[in-house]
mmCIF file of C-alpha atoms in Angstrom:
data_model
loop_
_atom_site.group_PDB
_atom_site.id
_atom_site.type_symbol
_atom_site.label_atom_id
_atom_site.label_comp_id
_atom_site.label_asym_id
_atom_site.label_seq_id
_atom_site.Cartn_x
_atom_site.Cartn_y
_atom_site.Cartn_z
ATOM 1 C CA MET A 1 0.000 0.000 0.000
ATOM 2 C CA ALA A 2 1.334 3.427 -0.943
ATOM 3 C CA ARG A 3 1.593 6.171 1.624
ATOM 4 C CA ILE A 4 0.060 9.556 0.833
ATOM 5 C CA ASP A 5 1.242 12.395 3.014
ATOM 6 C CA SER A 6 -1.241 14.993 4.224
ATOM 7 C CA LYS A 7 -0.030 17.796 1.916
ATOM 8 C CA GLU A 8 -0.558 15.603 -1.137
ATOM 9 C CA ALA A 9 -3.987 14.497 0.086
ATOM 10 C CA GLU A 10 -5.003 18.080 0.937
ATOM 11 C CA PHE A 11 -4.000 19.340 -2.510
ATOM 12 C CA ALA A 12 -5.928 16.491 -4.164
ATOM 13 C CA ALA A 13 -8.965 17.324 -2.007
ATOM 14 C CA VAL A 14 -8.792 20.995 -3.040
ATOM 15 C CA LEU A 15 -8.679 20.050 -6.725
ATOM 16 C CA ASP A 16 -11.493 17.530 -6.385
ATOM 17 C CA ALA A 17 -13.588 20.093 -4.508
ATOM 18 C CA ALA A 18 -12.851 22.758 -7.144
ATOM 19 C CA LYS A 19 -14.045 20.367 -9.839
ATOM 20 C CA ALA A 20 -17.183 19.600 -7.835
ATOM 21 C CA MET A 21 -17.740 23.362 -7.416
ATOM 22 C CA VAL A 22 -17.538 23.747 -11.209
ATOM 23 C CA ALA A 23 -20.041 20.924 -11.703
ATOM 24 C CA ALA A 24 -22.445 22.428 -9.153
ATOM 25 C CA ALA A 25 -22.201 25.890 -10.710
ATOM 26 C CA ARG A 26 -22.713 24.451 -14.195
ATOM 27 C CA THR A 27 -25.825 22.556 -13.199
ATOM 28 C CA SER A 28 -27.284 25.369 -11.073
ATOM 29 C CA PRO A 29 -30.534 26.959 -12.279
ATOM 30 C CA LYS A 30 -30.141 29.557 -15.033
ATOM 31 C CA THR A 31 -32.525 32.372 -15.885
ATOM 32 C CA ARG A 32 -34.397 32.092 -19.149
ATOM 33 C CA GLY A 33 -32.921 28.605 -19.566
ATOM 34 C CA LEU A 34 -29.631 29.898 -21.001
ATOM 35 C CA ASP A 35 -26.238 29.117 -19.485
ATOM 36 C CA SER A 36 -23.548 31.745 -19.980
ATOM 37 C CA VAL A 37 -21.521 31.020 -16.840
ATOM 38 C CA LYS A 38 -17.779 30.719 -17.496
ATOM 39 C CA MET A 39 -15.297 29.058 -15.135
ATOM 40 C CA VAL A 40 -11.652 28.110 -14.821
ATOM 41 C CA ILE A 41 -9.518 26.614 -12.051
ATOM 42 C CA LEU A 42 -6.025 28.056 -11.547
ATOM 43 C CA THR A 43 -3.245 26.223 -9.689
ATOM 44 C CA GLY A 44 0.524 26.225 -9.387
ATOM 45 C CA GLU A 45 2.349 28.703 -11.587
ATOM 46 C CA ASP A 46 -0.895 30.438 -12.593
ATOM 47 C CA LEU A 47 -1.470 31.755 -9.058
ATOM 48 C CA GLU A 48 1.469 34.175 -8.824
ATOM 49 C CA PRO A 49 0.601 36.251 -11.918
ATOM 50 C CA LEU A 50 -2.907 36.607 -10.513
ATOM 51 C CA ALA A 51 -1.599 37.647 -7.087
ATOM 52 C CA ALA A 52 0.868 40.077 -8.684
ATOM 53 C CA ALA A 53 -1.918 41.658 -10.749
ATOM 54 C CA MET A 54 -3.968 42.064 -7.588
ATOM 55 C CA ALA A 55 -1.134 43.758 -5.717
ATOM 56 C CA ALA A 56 -0.375 45.995 -8.715
ATOM 57 C CA LYS A 57 -4.041 46.933 -8.999
ATOM 58 C CA GLN A 58 -4.013 48.382 -5.511
ATOM 59 C CA SER A 59 -1.565 51.103 -6.550
ATOM 60 C CA GLN A 60 -3.302 51.740 -9.891
ATOM 61 C CA LYS A 61 -6.750 52.498 -8.502
ATOM 62 C CA ALA A 62 -7.777 56.138 -8.253
ATOM 63 C CA HIS A 63 -8.301 55.549 -4.528
ATOM 64 C CA PRO A 64 -5.826 52.825 -3.466
ATOM 65 C CA LEU A 65 -7.421 50.141 -1.353
ATOM 66 C CA PRO A 66 -5.071 48.079 0.817
ATOM 67 C CA PHE A 67 -7.255 44.986 0.657
ATOM 68 C CA PHE A 68 -6.029 44.207 -2.876
ATOM 69 C CA THR A 69 -2.598 43.361 -1.445
ATOM 70 C CA ARG A 70 -4.140 41.509 1.511
ATOM 71 C CA ASP A 71 -6.244 39.439 -0.905
ATOM 72 C CA ALA A 72 -3.217 38.865 -3.158
ATOM 73 C CA ASN A 73 -1.491 37.282 -0.182
ATOM 74 C CA ASN A 74 -4.564 35.073 0.263
ATOM 75 C CA VAL A 75 -4.137 33.877 -3.333
ATOM 76 C CA ARG A 76 -0.502 33.075 -2.574
ATOM 77 C CA ALA A 77 -1.672 31.041 0.442
ATOM 78 C CA SER A 78 -4.146 29.027 -1.626
ATOM 79 C CA GLU A 79 -3.760 25.704 -3.393
ATOM 80 C CA ALA A 80 -6.116 26.737 -6.187
ATOM 81 C CA VAL A 81 -8.381 29.560 -7.289
ATOM 82 C CA LEU A 82 -11.734 29.026 -8.968
ATOM 83 C CA LEU A 83 -12.894 31.869 -11.211
ATOM 84 C CA ILE A 84 -16.587 32.169 -12.025
ATOM 85 C CA GLY A 85 -17.920 34.845 -14.352
ATOM 86 C CA VAL A 86 -20.603 35.837 -16.799
ATOM 87 C CA THR A 87 -20.912 38.056 -19.807
ATOM 88 C CA GLY A 88 -23.346 40.896 -19.391
ATOM 89 C CA GLU A 89 -25.423 40.967 -22.566
ATOM 90 C CA PRO A 90 -29.192 40.500 -22.338
ATOM 91 C CA LYS A 91 -30.521 36.983 -22.543
ATOM 92 C CA LYS A 92 -32.726 36.203 -25.548
ATOM 93 C CA PRO A 93 -32.706 39.714 -27.052
ATOM 94 C CA GLU A 94 -34.887 38.335 -29.873
ATOM 95 C CA ASP A 95 -37.564 37.726 -27.216
ATOM 96 C CA PRO A 96 -36.778 40.557 -24.770
ATOM 97 C CA LEU A 97 -38.141 40.972 -21.274
ATOM 98 C CA ASN A 98 -37.429 44.728 -21.216
ATOM 99 C CA CYS A 99 -37.321 44.640 -17.401
ATOM 100 C CA GLY A 100 -35.114 47.717 -16.972
ATOM 101 C CA GLY A 101 -32.842 46.016 -14.430
ATOM 102 C CA CYS A 102 -29.776 47.042 -16.433
ATOM 103 C CA GLY A 103 -30.707 50.708 -16.333
ATOM 104 C CA HIS A 104 -32.084 50.820 -19.878
ATOM 105 C CA ALA A 105 -35.762 50.895 -20.785
ATOM 106 C CA THR A 106 -35.490 47.998 -23.237
ATOM 107 C CA CYS A 107 -33.087 45.229 -24.185
ATOM 108 C CA ALA A 108 -32.795 46.825 -27.646
ATOM 109 C CA GLU A 109 -31.723 50.124 -26.054
ATOM 110 C CA PHE A 110 -29.195 48.234 -23.923
ATOM 111 C CA LEU A 111 -27.717 46.602 -27.021
ATOM 112 C CA GLN A 112 -27.421 49.951 -28.835
ATOM 113 C CA GLN A 113 -25.370 51.518 -26.036
ATOM 114 C CA GLU A 114 -21.641 51.072 -25.718
ATOM 115 C CA ARG A 115 -20.740 48.940 -22.731
ATOM 116 C CA LEU A 116 -17.995 50.516 -20.683
ATOM 117 C CA GLU A 117 -14.939 49.167 -18.904
ATOM 118 C CA GLY A 118 -14.855 50.245 -15.284
ATOM 119 C CA GLU A 119 -11.874 49.835 -12.999
ATOM 120 C CA ASP A 120 -12.886 46.265 -12.258
ATOM 121 C CA PHE A 121 -15.732 45.083 -14.486
ATOM 122 C CA ARG A 122 -17.516 45.823 -17.748
ATOM 123 C CA GLY A 123 -21.056 47.134 -17.617
ATOM 124 C CA PRO A 124 -23.862 47.680 -17.497
ATOM 125 C CA SER A 125 -24.921 44.070 -17.231
ATOM 126 C CA CYS A 126 -28.218 42.282 -17.700
ATOM 127 C CA ILE A 127 -29.767 41.642 -14.293
ATOM 128 C CA PHE A 128 -30.491 38.049 -15.309
ATOM 129 C CA GLN A 129 -26.783 37.421 -15.965
ATOM 130 C CA MET A 130 -26.041 38.765 -12.478
ATOM 131 C CA ILE A 131 -28.715 36.500 -10.986
ATOM 132 C CA ASP A 132 -27.071 33.523 -12.694
ATOM 133 C CA LEU A 133 -23.679 34.573 -11.332
ATOM 134 C CA GLY A 134 -25.094 34.850 -7.819
ATOM 135 C CA ILE A 135 -26.682 31.424 -7.969
ATOM 136 C CA ALA A 136 -23.498 29.842 -9.369
ATOM 137 C CA LEU A 137 -21.403 31.480 -6.640
ATOM 138 C CA GLY A 138 -23.780 30.321 -3.931
ATOM 139 C CA VAL A 139 -23.827 26.692 -4.992
ATOM 140 C CA ALA A 140 -20.034 26.692 -5.456
ATOM 141 C CA ALA A 141 -19.545 28.055 -1.926
ATOM 142 C CA LYS A 142 -21.940 25.420 -0.584
ATOM 143 C CA VAL A 143 -19.921 22.636 -2.220
ATOM 144 C CA ALA A 144 -16.644 24.007 -0.841
ATOM 145 C CA SER A 145 -18.204 24.128 2.617
ATOM 146 C CA GLU A 146 -19.528 20.572 2.337
ATOM 147 C CA TRP A 147 -16.054 19.369 1.305
ATOM 148 C CA GLY A 148 -14.418 21.193 4.237
ATOM 149 C CA ILE A 149 -12.369 23.439 1.950
ATOM 150 C CA ASP A 150 -11.316 26.898 3.157
ATOM 151 C CA ASN A 151 -12.734 29.454 0.733
ATOM 152 C CA ARG A 152 -14.059 32.972 0.360
ATOM 153 C CA MET A 153 -15.610 34.861 -2.568
ATOM 154 C CA MET A 154 -13.439 37.818 -3.613
ATOM 155 C CA PHE A 155 -14.224 40.480 -6.186
ATOM 156 C CA THR A 156 -10.564 41.553 -6.022
ATOM 157 C CA ILE A 157 -9.526 38.226 -7.534
ATOM 158 C CA GLY A 158 -12.065 38.598 -10.324
ATOM 159 C CA ALA A 159 -10.983 42.156 -11.113
ATOM 160 C CA ALA A 160 -7.351 41.089 -11.475
ATOM 161 C CA ALA A 161 -8.292 37.911 -13.367
ATOM 162 C CA ARG A 162 -10.083 40.025 -15.968
ATOM 163 C CA ARG A 163 -7.079 42.320 -16.216
ATOM 164 C CA ILE A 164 -4.675 39.465 -17.042
ATOM 165 C CA GLY A 165 -7.182 37.631 -19.264
ATOM 166 C CA ALA A 166 -7.511 34.577 -17.023
ATOM 167 C CA LEU A 167 -11.252 34.393 -17.784
ATOM 168 C CA GLN A 168 -13.092 36.111 -20.619
ATOM 169 C CA ALA A 169 -16.160 37.491 -18.863
ATOM 170 C CA ASP A 170 -17.565 40.902 -17.974
ATOM 171 C CA VAL A 171 -17.940 40.221 -14.261
ATOM 172 C CA VAL A 172 -15.722 37.684 -12.483
ATOM 173 C CA ILE A 173 -15.531 36.582 -8.860
ATOM 174 C CA GLY A 174 -12.746 34.376 -7.507
ATOM 175 C CA PHE A 175 -12.614 31.740 -4.790
ATOM 176 C CA PRO A 176 -9.218 31.052 -3.224
ATOM 177 C CA LEU A 177 -9.216 27.448 -1.994
ATOM 178 C CA ALA A 178 -7.054 25.814 0.660
ATOM 179 C CA VAL A 179 -6.974 23.278 3.458
ATOM 180 C CA SER A 180 -5.477 24.650 6.651
ATOM 181 C CA GLY A 181 -5.844 24.460 10.402
ATOM 182 C CA LYS A 182 -7.473 27.902 10.416
ATOM 183 C CA ASN A 183 -9.194 29.497 7.415
ATOM 184 C CA PRO A 184 -6.615 31.989 6.050
ATOM 185 C CA PHE A 185 -9.273 33.844 4.039
ATOM 186 C CA PHE A 186 -11.261 34.978 7.076
ATOM 187 C CA ASP A 187 -8.716 35.009 9.918
ATOM 188 C CA ARG A 188 -6.570 37.806 8.537
ATOM 189 C CA PRO A 189 -5.327 41.240 9.574
#
């Protein structure tokens, strides 16, 4: 029988949980029956460029926010990062709901306007895309919790992930994932 040390087992558990989080987010309910959720799992060498982009972003913001560097250190302390995002265009524009949740009177008006890049995300976004993102994030967090994986949703990760092209989506949220004696994503300065 082969021996598996705890670090190896913990890393395997993080990856298995991340995959289960992806599956749960993929199969979560989607508004209007259309799935536009995008996901990717980052590990190993892909974590440092993300963390570096987060730390660099802190100094590039009009009003520097120290939590970008704090969160970058959380990425460095993780075994993996799961990115979940959506594009922001209206769902089924050929059969519009014209709900106004995006700030435009109609879906057609929304589509005629230029979407703008903000400091972190691209918008405006269809409210139904944001609902889908929220549901996907919730079920992913539930899976991580059920697997006993340290995690936390972070917009800072998503903002930097968009900046370096780690996930092609208009709004992205990241989950750092780890197994530790004390959750490093909540117990922090």
